[in-house]
Amino acid sequence: MSERRPAWAVHLPDGVDPAALDLLAERSLPAAWARRAAAAPERPVLFQPGRGWWARAELEEASRRVAGRLHRAGLRAGDRVLSSAGSSLELAAAHLAALRLGLVVVPVNTAYREAEVAHIASDAEPRAAVVDDGERGAWMRRVAPGEPLLVVGPEVDLPDGDAPELDGAGPGDLALICYTSGTTGKPKGAMLTHGNLLAGAEAIRLAWRWGEDDVLLLALPLFHIHGLGNGLHGTLLAGGAAVLLPRFDAGELLDAAREHAATVLFGVPTMYARLAASPRVAELRALRVLVSGSAPLPPTVFERLAEATGQRVLERYGMTETMMNVSNPYEGERRPGTVGLPLPGVELRLDGGEILVRGPNVFPGYWRNPQATAEAFAEGGWFRTGDLGSLDEAGYLRIEGRSKELIITGGYNVYPREVEELLLRHPAVAEVAVVGTPSEEWGETVTAFVVPAGAPPDPEELLRFAAERLAGFKRPRLLHYVDALPRNALGKVLKHQLSGPAR
């Protein structure tokens, strides 16, 4: 009697035996990349506007040189390196160098303000930081514990040194610590191993038929797991090429698509909403596949793009802690409003409506936070995502909401308590509740309901107060003044009852 095929086998190309599939066969992403660079050093791999293309050999040489410099500076395997800079060839080389050397990269959003940077720097205890902004570097120096923090630019302009043996990390070795919001409102460090990175990239390489002839348009930042873990890591593993765009602009992206004969686009719903509104949207017809993630894609945007371009956007679902979990199929029906079926190697089940996953893509836990780690996992190694979902008759997953209160706006996570605590520091605010309200462009808009302490202040003053102290994507965009917050008998705010005209 033949063994039952796993649900994720639907994603495999013809000829790939699910029983023989080993997502960790290449041991680590850096080792896999080194083999590809040696096999075809002349192939282009990364492009930056105004700079041109780097071939695989140039990226290999640049990452080896940076690894030598960092090693000479005293960094050793396991040391943490903060990384907070805009996309560039040099940043990609520095990131790859750190992974090849066995360092642990800690990506930091470039929009974070001093308090946000301070928490990450003090918690991760880095020995070095790669930044493209002197003020951000100064913040890190002030709060990083221990010996003076080595702060360098993306070019890592340090004395050259001989690189030690590279690419020796194994699947269980730590590769990244990505900070994400938690139940206390303080970001927690999700530890991702080399095995997690490899399994995540290999799963989407197979599922999305990603290969050497593909050119990815990458306008997503390299401090976010979407742009870094999927975009850059996936490109290196697939052996394809990527165009690094410093920001998203619909016209610039479409120009780059035409100039470089792009085949793949990764984006968040906000990007697709703006592309759908562009008079040039039909140019997306030339691409092989459009992939959307980081937040639900409104079905109206899906249908608008399908009508204008013939492209049925491939929607998927992942998390910082798990890389990619689920995807609509490349070959097969793509159902709007769903995120599809489990990816290769991923098991998924529902527990009281909550989505639980396990597999080689799932992180081992939170950095120096055993309590949060224990709370995040159910018996048997199942990770509790905190997201609520349902399965249709064909097994496609639909995201229904979140048991945690995370707001996802423009693909970024915002934890309401962090925003609430900030607004409560304003003397005119007596009480506040922050929620996400639906937005076709952003997915959700950060919205604050405020009970004023006396006469309501000028709304613009309060919004400006938040904007000066929070990253741009975290600050409230809408403000409502209310007489009281709705509460249950135990005093808990009933956020689902909040509504009212913006002020």
Coordinates of C-alpha atoms in Angstrom, one line a residue:
M1 CA 0.0 0.0 0.0
S2 CA 1.5 3.3 -1.1
E3 CA 2.1 6.1 1.5
R4 CA -0.4 9.0 1.4
R5 CA 1.0 12.0 -0.4
P6 CA 1.5 15.0 1.8
A7 CA -0.8 18.0 1.2
W8 CA 2.2 20.1 0.1
A9 CA 3.1 17.8 -2.8
V10 CA 0.7 19.9 -4.9
H11 CA 3.4 22.5 -5.1
L12 CA 6.2 20.2 -6.5
P13 CA 7.3 20.3 -10.1
D14 CA 6.9 17.1 -12.1
G15 CA 9.5 14.6 -11.4
V16 CA 10.2 15.6 -7.8
D17 CA 9.4 12.8 -5.4
P18 CA 7.9 14.1 -2.2
A19 CA 9.2 11.1 -0.3
A20 CA 12.8 11.9 -1.3
L21 CA 12.6 15.7 -0.7
D22 CA 15.2 17.1 1.7
L23 CA 14.9 20.9 2.1
L24 CA 18.1 20.9 4.1
A25 CA 20.2 18.9 1.7
E26 CA 22.5 21.9 1.0
R27 CA 23.1 22.5 4.7
S28 CA 23.0 26.3 4.5
L29 CA 22.2 29.1 2.2
P30 CA 25.9 30.5 2.2
A31 CA 27.2 27.0 1.2
A32 CA 24.6 26.7 -1.5
W33 CA 25.5 30.1 -2.8
A34 CA 29.2 29.4 -2.9
R35 CA 28.6 26.4 -5.0
R36 CA 26.5 28.4 -7.5
A37 CA 29.1 31.1 -7.7
A38 CA 31.9 28.6 -8.4
A39 CA 29.8 26.9 -11.1
A40 CA 29.0 30.0 -13.1
P41 CA 30.9 33.0 -11.8
E42 CA 30.1 35.1 -14.9
R43 CA 26.3 35.1 -14.4
P44 CA 24.7 38.4 -13.3
V45 CA 23.1 38.3 -9.8
L46 CA 22.4 41.8 -8.4
F47 CA 21.6 45.1 -10.0
Q48 CA 21.5 48.5 -8.4
P49 CA 20.3 51.6 -10.3
G50 CA 23.2 53.9 -11.1
R51 CA 25.7 51.2 -10.3
G52 CA 24.9 48.4 -12.8
W53 CA 25.2 44.6 -12.4
W54 CA 27.4 42.5 -10.2
A55 CA 28.2 39.0 -11.4
R56 CA 28.3 36.1 -9.0
A57 CA 32.1 36.3 -8.9
E58 CA 31.9 40.0 -7.9
L59 CA 29.5 39.3 -5.1
E60 CA 31.6 36.3 -4.0
E61 CA 34.8 38.4 -3.9
A62 CA 33.1 41.3 -2.2
S63 CA 31.5 39.1 0.5
R64 CA 34.8 37.3 1.1
R65 CA 36.7 40.6 1.4
V66 CA 34.2 41.9 4.0
A67 CA 34.4 38.6 5.9
G68 CA 38.1 39.0 6.1
R69 CA 37.7 42.6 7.4
L70 CA 35.2 41.6 10.1
H71 CA 37.3 38.7 11.2
R72 CA 40.4 40.9 11.5
A73 CA 38.3 43.3 13.6
G74 CA 37.8 40.5 16.1
L75 CA 34.3 39.2 15.2
R76 CA 33.8 35.5 15.5
A77 CA 31.0 33.0 14.8
G78 CA 27.9 33.6 17.0
D79 CA 28.6 37.3 17.4
R80 CA 25.7 39.6 16.6
V81 CA 25.8 42.3 14.0
L82 CA 23.0 44.9 13.7
S83 CA 22.1 45.8 10.1
S84 CA 20.1 48.9 9.3
A85 CA 20.6 50.4 5.9
G86 CA 18.9 51.0 2.6
S87 CA 19.2 48.4 -0.2
S88 CA 22.5 48.4 -2.0
L89 CA 25.1 46.0 -3.5
E90 CA 27.3 46.7 -0.5
L91 CA 24.6 45.9 2.0
A92 CA 23.9 42.6 0.2
A93 CA 27.6 41.7 0.3
A94 CA 28.0 42.6 3.9
H95 CA 24.9 40.5 4.8
L96 CA 26.2 37.5 2.9
A97 CA 29.7 38.0 4.4
A98 CA 28.2 37.9 7.9
L99 CA 26.3 34.7 7.2
R100 CA 29.4 33.1 5.5
L101 CA 31.5 34.0 8.6
G102 CA 28.9 32.5 11.0
L103 CA 27.9 35.8 12.5
V104 CA 24.3 36.4 13.5
V105 CA 22.6 39.3 11.6
V106 CA 20.0 41.4 13.4
P107 CA 18.1 43.4 10.9
V108 CA 16.8 46.8 12.2
N109 CA 14.2 48.9 10.4
T110 CA 15.7 52.1 9.1
A111 CA 12.5 54.0 10.2
Y112 CA 12.9 53.1 13.8
R113 CA 13.5 55.9 16.3
E114 CA 16.0 56.0 19.1
A115 CA 13.9 54.2 21.7
E116 CA 13.1 51.4 19.3
V117 CA 16.7 51.0 18.2
A118 CA 17.8 51.1 21.9
H119 CA 15.6 48.2 22.9
I120 CA 17.0 46.0 20.1
A121 CA 20.6 47.0 20.6
S122 CA 20.5 46.4 24.4
D123 CA 18.7 43.1 24.0
A124 CA 20.8 41.6 21.2
E125 CA 24.2 42.7 22.7
P126 CA 25.8 43.2 19.3
R127 CA 29.5 43.6 18.7
A128 CA 29.1 45.5 15.4
A129 CA 26.6 47.4 13.4
V130 CA 26.2 48.1 9.7
V131 CA 24.4 51.4 9.2
D132 CA 24.0 54.1 6.5
D133 CA 23.0 56.9 8.9
G134 CA 25.3 58.4 11.5
E135 CA 22.6 59.3 13.9
R136 CA 21.3 55.7 14.0
G137 CA 24.9 54.5 14.6
A138 CA 25.2 56.9 17.5
W139 CA 21.9 55.6 19.1
M140 CA 23.3 52.1 18.9
R141 CA 26.7 53.1 20.4
R142 CA 24.9 54.7 23.4
V143 CA 22.9 51.7 24.4
A144 CA 24.9 48.6 23.3
P145 CA 26.3 46.9 26.4
G146 CA 29.8 45.7 26.9
E147 CA 32.8 46.9 24.8
P148 CA 32.5 49.8 22.4
L149 CA 30.3 48.9 19.4
L150 CA 32.1 48.7 16.0
V151 CA 29.9 50.8 13.7
V152 CA 30.6 50.8 10.0
G153 CA 28.9 51.7 6.7
P154 CA 27.5 49.1 4.3
E155 CA 30.9 49.1 2.5
V156 CA 32.6 48.0 5.7
D157 CA 35.6 50.2 5.2
L158 CA 38.0 48.5 7.6
P159 CA 41.5 47.2 7.1
D160 CA 41.7 44.1 4.9
G161 CA 42.4 40.7 6.5
D162 CA 42.5 37.1 5.5
A163 CA 39.1 35.4 5.6
P164 CA 39.0 32.2 7.6
E165 CA 37.3 29.1 6.3
L166 CA 33.8 30.3 5.2
D167 CA 30.4 28.7 4.7
G168 CA 30.8 26.2 7.6
A169 CA 27.6 26.9 9.4
G170 CA 25.2 24.0 9.8
P171 CA 21.4 23.9 9.7
G172 CA 21.1 24.3 13.5
D173 CA 23.4 27.3 13.8
L174 CA 21.8 30.7 14.4
A175 CA 21.7 33.0 11.4
L176 CA 19.3 35.9 12.1
I177 CA 17.5 37.5 15.1
C178 CA 14.5 39.4 13.7
Y179 CA 12.6 41.5 16.2
T180 CA 8.9 41.3 16.1
S181 CA 6.1 42.5 18.3
G182 CA 5.0 40.3 21.3
T183 CA 2.4 40.1 24.0
T184 CA 4.1 42.8 26.1
G185 CA 4.3 45.3 23.2
K186 CA 8.1 45.0 23.5
P187 CA 9.7 43.5 20.3
K188 CA 11.0 40.0 20.8
G189 CA 13.9 38.5 18.9
A190 CA 12.8 35.6 16.7
M191 CA 15.9 33.3 16.2
L192 CA 16.2 31.9 12.7
T193 CA 18.7 29.2 12.0
H194 CA 20.6 28.5 8.8
G195 CA 18.3 25.6 8.4
N196 CA 15.2 27.8 8.7
L197 CA 16.5 30.2 6.0
L198 CA 17.4 27.3 3.7
A199 CA 14.1 25.5 4.1
G200 CA 12.1 28.6 3.6
A201 CA 14.0 29.6 0.4
E202 CA 14.0 26.1 -1.0
A203 CA 10.3 25.6 -0.5
I204 CA 9.4 28.7 -2.5
R205 CA 12.1 28.0 -5.1
L206 CA 10.3 24.7 -5.8
A207 CA 6.7 25.9 -5.5
W208 CA 7.1 29.0 -7.6
R209 CA 9.4 27.4 -10.2
W210 CA 12.1 29.9 -9.5
G211 CA 15.3 29.3 -11.6
E212 CA 18.4 30.7 -13.1
D213 CA 16.5 32.6 -15.9
D214 CA 14.4 34.6 -13.5
V215 CA 14.9 38.3 -12.8
L216 CA 13.2 39.5 -9.6
L217 CA 12.1 43.0 -9.1
L218 CA 12.9 43.7 -5.4
A219 CA 11.6 47.0 -4.1
L220 CA 11.2 45.6 -0.6
P221 CA 13.7 46.6 2.1
L222 CA 16.5 44.2 3.2
F223 CA 15.7 44.7 6.9
H224 CA 12.3 42.9 6.5
I225 CA 12.0 39.1 6.2
H226 CA 9.9 39.5 3.0
G227 CA 12.7 41.3 1.1
L228 CA 15.6 39.6 2.9
G229 CA 14.4 36.0 3.5
N230 CA 12.3 35.7 0.3
G231 CA 13.8 38.2 -2.0
L232 CA 17.6 38.2 -1.5
H233 CA 18.0 34.7 -0.1
G234 CA 15.6 33.2 -2.6
T235 CA 17.5 34.8 -5.5
L236 CA 20.9 33.4 -4.2
L237 CA 19.5 29.9 -3.8
A238 CA 17.6 29.8 -7.1
G239 CA 20.6 31.1 -9.0
G240 CA 18.6 33.9 -10.6
A241 CA 19.1 37.6 -10.5
A242 CA 17.5 40.5 -8.7
V243 CA 17.1 44.2 -9.4
L244 CA 17.4 46.1 -6.1
L245 CA 15.2 49.2 -6.1
P246 CA 15.8 51.7 -3.3
R247 CA 12.0 52.3 -2.8
F248 CA 8.7 51.4 -4.4
D249 CA 7.5 53.8 -7.1
A250 CA 5.0 52.3 -9.6
G251 CA 6.6 54.1 -12.6
E252 CA 10.2 53.3 -11.7
L253 CA 9.3 49.7 -11.0
L254 CA 7.6 49.3 -14.4
D255 CA 10.6 51.0 -16.1
A256 CA 12.9 48.5 -14.4
A257 CA 10.7 45.6 -15.4
R258 CA 11.0 46.6 -19.1
E259 CA 14.7 47.4 -19.0
H260 CA 15.7 44.1 -17.4
A261 CA 13.1 41.8 -18.8
A262 CA 11.9 41.0 -15.3
T263 CA 10.0 37.8 -14.7
V264 CA 9.0 37.9 -11.0
L265 CA 7.7 40.6 -8.6
F266 CA 7.4 40.3 -4.9
G267 CA 5.1 42.9 -3.3
V268 CA 2.8 43.8 -0.5
P269 CA -0.9 44.7 -1.1
T270 CA -0.1 48.4 -0.9
M271 CA 2.2 48.1 -3.9
Y272 CA -0.3 46.1 -5.9
A273 CA -3.1 48.6 -5.2
R274 CA -0.9 51.4 -6.6
L275 CA 0.1 49.3 -9.6
A276 CA -3.5 48.5 -10.3
A277 CA -4.3 52.2 -10.3
S278 CA -1.4 53.0 -12.7
P279 CA -2.3 53.7 -16.4
R280 CA 0.7 51.4 -17.2
V281 CA -0.6 48.4 -15.2
A282 CA -1.0 46.3 -18.4
E283 CA 2.8 46.2 -18.6
L284 CA 2.8 43.6 -15.8
R285 CA 1.5 41.1 -18.3
A286 CA 5.1 40.5 -19.4
L287 CA 6.1 39.0 -16.0
R288 CA 5.9 35.3 -15.2
V289 CA 4.5 35.6 -11.7
L290 CA 3.3 38.3 -9.2
V291 CA 3.6 37.2 -5.6
S292 CA 1.8 39.1 -2.7
G293 CA 2.3 38.7 1.0
S294 CA 2.8 40.3 4.4
A295 CA -0.9 41.2 4.6
P296 CA -4.2 40.0 3.0
L297 CA -4.6 41.2 -0.7
P298 CA -8.1 42.7 -1.1
P299 CA -10.1 40.5 -3.6
T300 CA -11.0 43.8 -5.5
V301 CA -7.3 44.4 -6.2
F302 CA -6.8 40.8 -7.2
E303 CA -9.7 41.1 -9.7
R304 CA -8.6 44.5 -11.0
L305 CA -5.1 43.2 -11.7
A306 CA -6.4 40.0 -13.3
E307 CA -8.7 42.0 -15.7
A308 CA -6.0 44.5 -16.6
T309 CA -3.0 42.2 -17.0
G310 CA -4.2 38.6 -17.2
Q311 CA -2.1 38.0 -14.1
R312 CA -3.7 36.1 -11.2
V313 CA -1.6 37.3 -8.2
L314 CA -0.1 34.4 -6.2
E315 CA -0.9 35.1 -2.6
R316 CA 1.0 33.4 0.2
Y317 CA 1.2 33.5 4.0
G318 CA 4.3 33.6 6.1
M319 CA 5.7 35.1 9.4
T320 CA 8.9 36.3 10.8
E321 CA 9.1 33.2 13.0
T322 CA 8.3 30.7 10.3
M323 CA 9.4 32.1 6.9
M324 CA 6.8 30.9 4.4
N325 CA 4.0 28.6 5.4
V326 CA 1.3 28.5 2.7
S327 CA 0.9 29.5 -0.9
N328 CA -1.6 29.5 -3.7
P329 CA -0.2 27.0 -6.3
Y330 CA 1.9 28.1 -9.3
E331 CA 0.2 25.4 -11.4
G332 CA -3.4 25.2 -10.4
E333 CA -6.2 27.4 -9.1
R334 CA -5.3 30.6 -7.3
R335 CA -8.2 31.6 -5.1
P336 CA -8.7 35.3 -4.2
G337 CA -9.2 35.8 -0.5
T338 CA -7.1 32.7 0.4
V339 CA -3.4 32.1 0.9
G340 CA -3.5 28.7 -0.5
L341 CA -2.1 25.3 0.6
P342 CA 0.9 24.3 2.8
L343 CA 4.3 24.7 1.2
P344 CA 6.8 21.8 0.9
G345 CA 7.8 20.5 4.3
V346 CA 5.1 22.5 6.2
E347 CA 2.4 20.8 8.3
L348 CA -0.6 22.9 9.2
R349 CA -3.6 22.4 11.5
L350 CA -6.3 24.5 13.2
D351 CA -6.8 24.5 16.9
G352 CA -10.0 26.3 17.9
G353 CA -9.6 28.3 14.7
E354 CA -6.0 29.3 15.4
I355 CA -3.4 28.3 12.8
L356 CA -0.6 26.1 14.0
V357 CA 2.4 25.1 11.9
R358 CA 5.5 23.0 12.1
G359 CA 8.4 22.1 9.8
P360 CA 12.0 22.9 9.1
N361 CA 11.0 26.5 8.4
V362 CA 9.8 27.1 12.0
F363 CA 12.1 29.0 14.3
P364 CA 13.4 27.4 17.6
G365 CA 12.3 30.2 19.8
Y366 CA 12.8 33.8 21.0
W367 CA 16.2 35.2 21.9
R368 CA 16.8 34.9 25.7
N369 CA 13.1 34.6 26.3
P370 CA 12.2 31.1 27.4
Q371 CA 8.8 32.1 28.7
A372 CA 7.7 33.6 25.4
T373 CA 9.1 30.6 23.6
A374 CA 7.2 28.1 25.8
E375 CA 4.0 30.1 25.3
A376 CA 4.5 30.1 21.5
F377 CA 4.5 26.3 21.1
A378 CA 1.9 23.7 21.6
E379 CA 2.7 20.0 22.4
G380 CA 4.5 18.3 19.5
G381 CA 6.4 21.3 18.3
W382 CA 3.5 23.1 16.8
F383 CA 4.0 26.9 16.6
R384 CA 0.9 28.9 17.5
T385 CA 0.8 31.7 14.9
G386 CA -1.8 33.7 16.7
D387 CA -3.7 34.0 13.4
L388 CA -7.2 32.7 13.0
G389 CA -8.1 30.8 9.8
S390 CA -10.5 28.4 8.1
L391 CA -10.1 25.8 5.4
D392 CA -12.4 25.5 2.4
E393 CA -13.5 22.3 0.7
A394 CA -10.3 22.1 -1.3
G395 CA -8.0 22.7 1.7
Y396 CA -7.2 26.4 0.8
L397 CA -6.5 28.5 3.9
R398 CA -8.3 31.7 4.5
I399 CA -7.0 34.1 7.1
E400 CA -10.0 35.3 9.2
G401 CA -8.3 37.5 11.7
R402 CA -5.7 37.5 14.5
S403 CA -6.1 36.3 18.0
K404 CA -3.2 38.6 18.8
E405 CA -3.8 42.2 18.3
L406 CA -1.1 42.9 15.7
I407 CA -2.0 45.5 13.0
I408 CA -0.4 44.8 9.6
T409 CA -0.1 48.0 7.6
G410 CA 1.8 48.2 4.3
G411 CA 3.3 44.8 5.1
Y412 CA 4.7 45.9 8.5
N413 CA 3.7 44.7 12.0
V414 CA 2.4 47.3 14.5
Y415 CA 1.6 46.3 18.1
P416 CA -1.2 48.5 19.4
R417 CA 0.1 48.6 23.0
E418 CA 3.3 50.2 21.9
V419 CA 1.4 53.0 20.2
E420 CA -1.1 53.3 23.1
E421 CA 1.7 53.7 25.7
L422 CA 3.3 56.4 23.6
L423 CA 0.0 58.4 23.2
L424 CA -0.7 58.1 27.0
R425 CA 2.4 60.1 27.6
H426 CA 0.7 63.2 26.1
P427 CA -0.9 65.2 28.9
A428 CA -4.2 65.7 27.0
V429 CA -4.8 61.9 26.7
A430 CA -6.7 60.2 29.5
E431 CA -7.4 56.8 27.7
V432 CA -6.6 55.4 24.3
A433 CA -7.2 52.3 22.3
V434 CA -5.4 51.6 19.0
V435 CA -6.8 49.3 16.3
G436 CA -6.3 48.6 12.6
T437 CA -9.1 49.8 10.3
P438 CA -9.5 48.3 6.8
S439 CA -7.7 50.1 4.0
E440 CA -7.5 48.9 0.4
E441 CA -4.2 50.6 -0.1
W442 CA -2.4 49.8 3.2
G443 CA -4.3 46.6 4.3
E444 CA -5.0 48.3 7.6
T445 CA -4.6 51.8 8.9
V446 CA -3.3 52.5 12.4
T447 CA -6.3 54.2 14.1
A448 CA -6.4 55.7 17.6
F449 CA -9.6 56.2 19.7
V450 CA -8.8 58.8 22.4
V451 CA -10.7 59.8 25.5
P452 CA -9.3 63.3 26.1
A453 CA -8.3 64.6 29.6
G454 CA -10.4 67.8 29.4
A455 CA -10.8 69.7 26.2
P456 CA -9.7 67.7 23.1
P457 CA -6.4 68.9 21.8
D458 CA -5.9 69.8 18.1
P459 CA -5.8 66.4 16.3
E460 CA -2.8 67.5 14.2
E461 CA -0.9 68.2 17.4
L462 CA -1.5 64.7 18.8
L463 CA -0.7 63.1 15.5
R464 CA 2.5 65.1 15.3
F465 CA 3.4 64.1 18.8
A466 CA 3.2 60.4 17.7
A467 CA 5.0 61.0 14.4
E468 CA 8.0 62.5 16.2
R469 CA 8.4 59.4 18.4
L470 CA 7.5 56.4 16.3
A471 CA 8.5 54.9 13.0
G472 CA 6.4 56.2 10.2
F473 CA 4.4 53.0 9.7
K474 CA 3.5 52.8 13.4
R475 CA 2.1 56.3 13.9
P476 CA -1.7 56.7 13.8
R477 CA -3.1 58.0 10.6
L478 CA -6.7 58.4 11.8
L479 CA -7.8 59.8 15.2
H480 CA -11.2 59.6 16.8
Y481 CA -12.2 61.4 20.0
V482 CA -14.7 59.5 22.1
D483 CA -16.4 60.1 25.5
A484 CA -15.5 56.6 26.7
L485 CA -14.0 53.3 25.5
P486 CA -16.4 50.3 25.3
R487 CA -15.6 47.8 28.0
N488 CA -16.9 44.4 29.2
A489 CA -17.8 43.5 32.8
L490 CA -14.2 42.9 33.6
G491 CA -13.1 46.2 32.3
K492 CA -11.4 44.9 29.1
V493 CA -11.7 47.3 26.2
L494 CA -14.0 45.8 23.4
K495 CA -12.0 47.0 20.5
H496 CA -14.3 45.4 17.9
Q497 CA -17.0 47.9 19.0
L498 CA -14.9 51.0 18.3
S499 CA -16.2 53.2 15.5
G500 CA -16.8 56.9 14.8
P501 CA -15.9 59.8 12.6
A502 CA -12.3 60.8 12.2
R503 CA -11.3 64.1 13.8

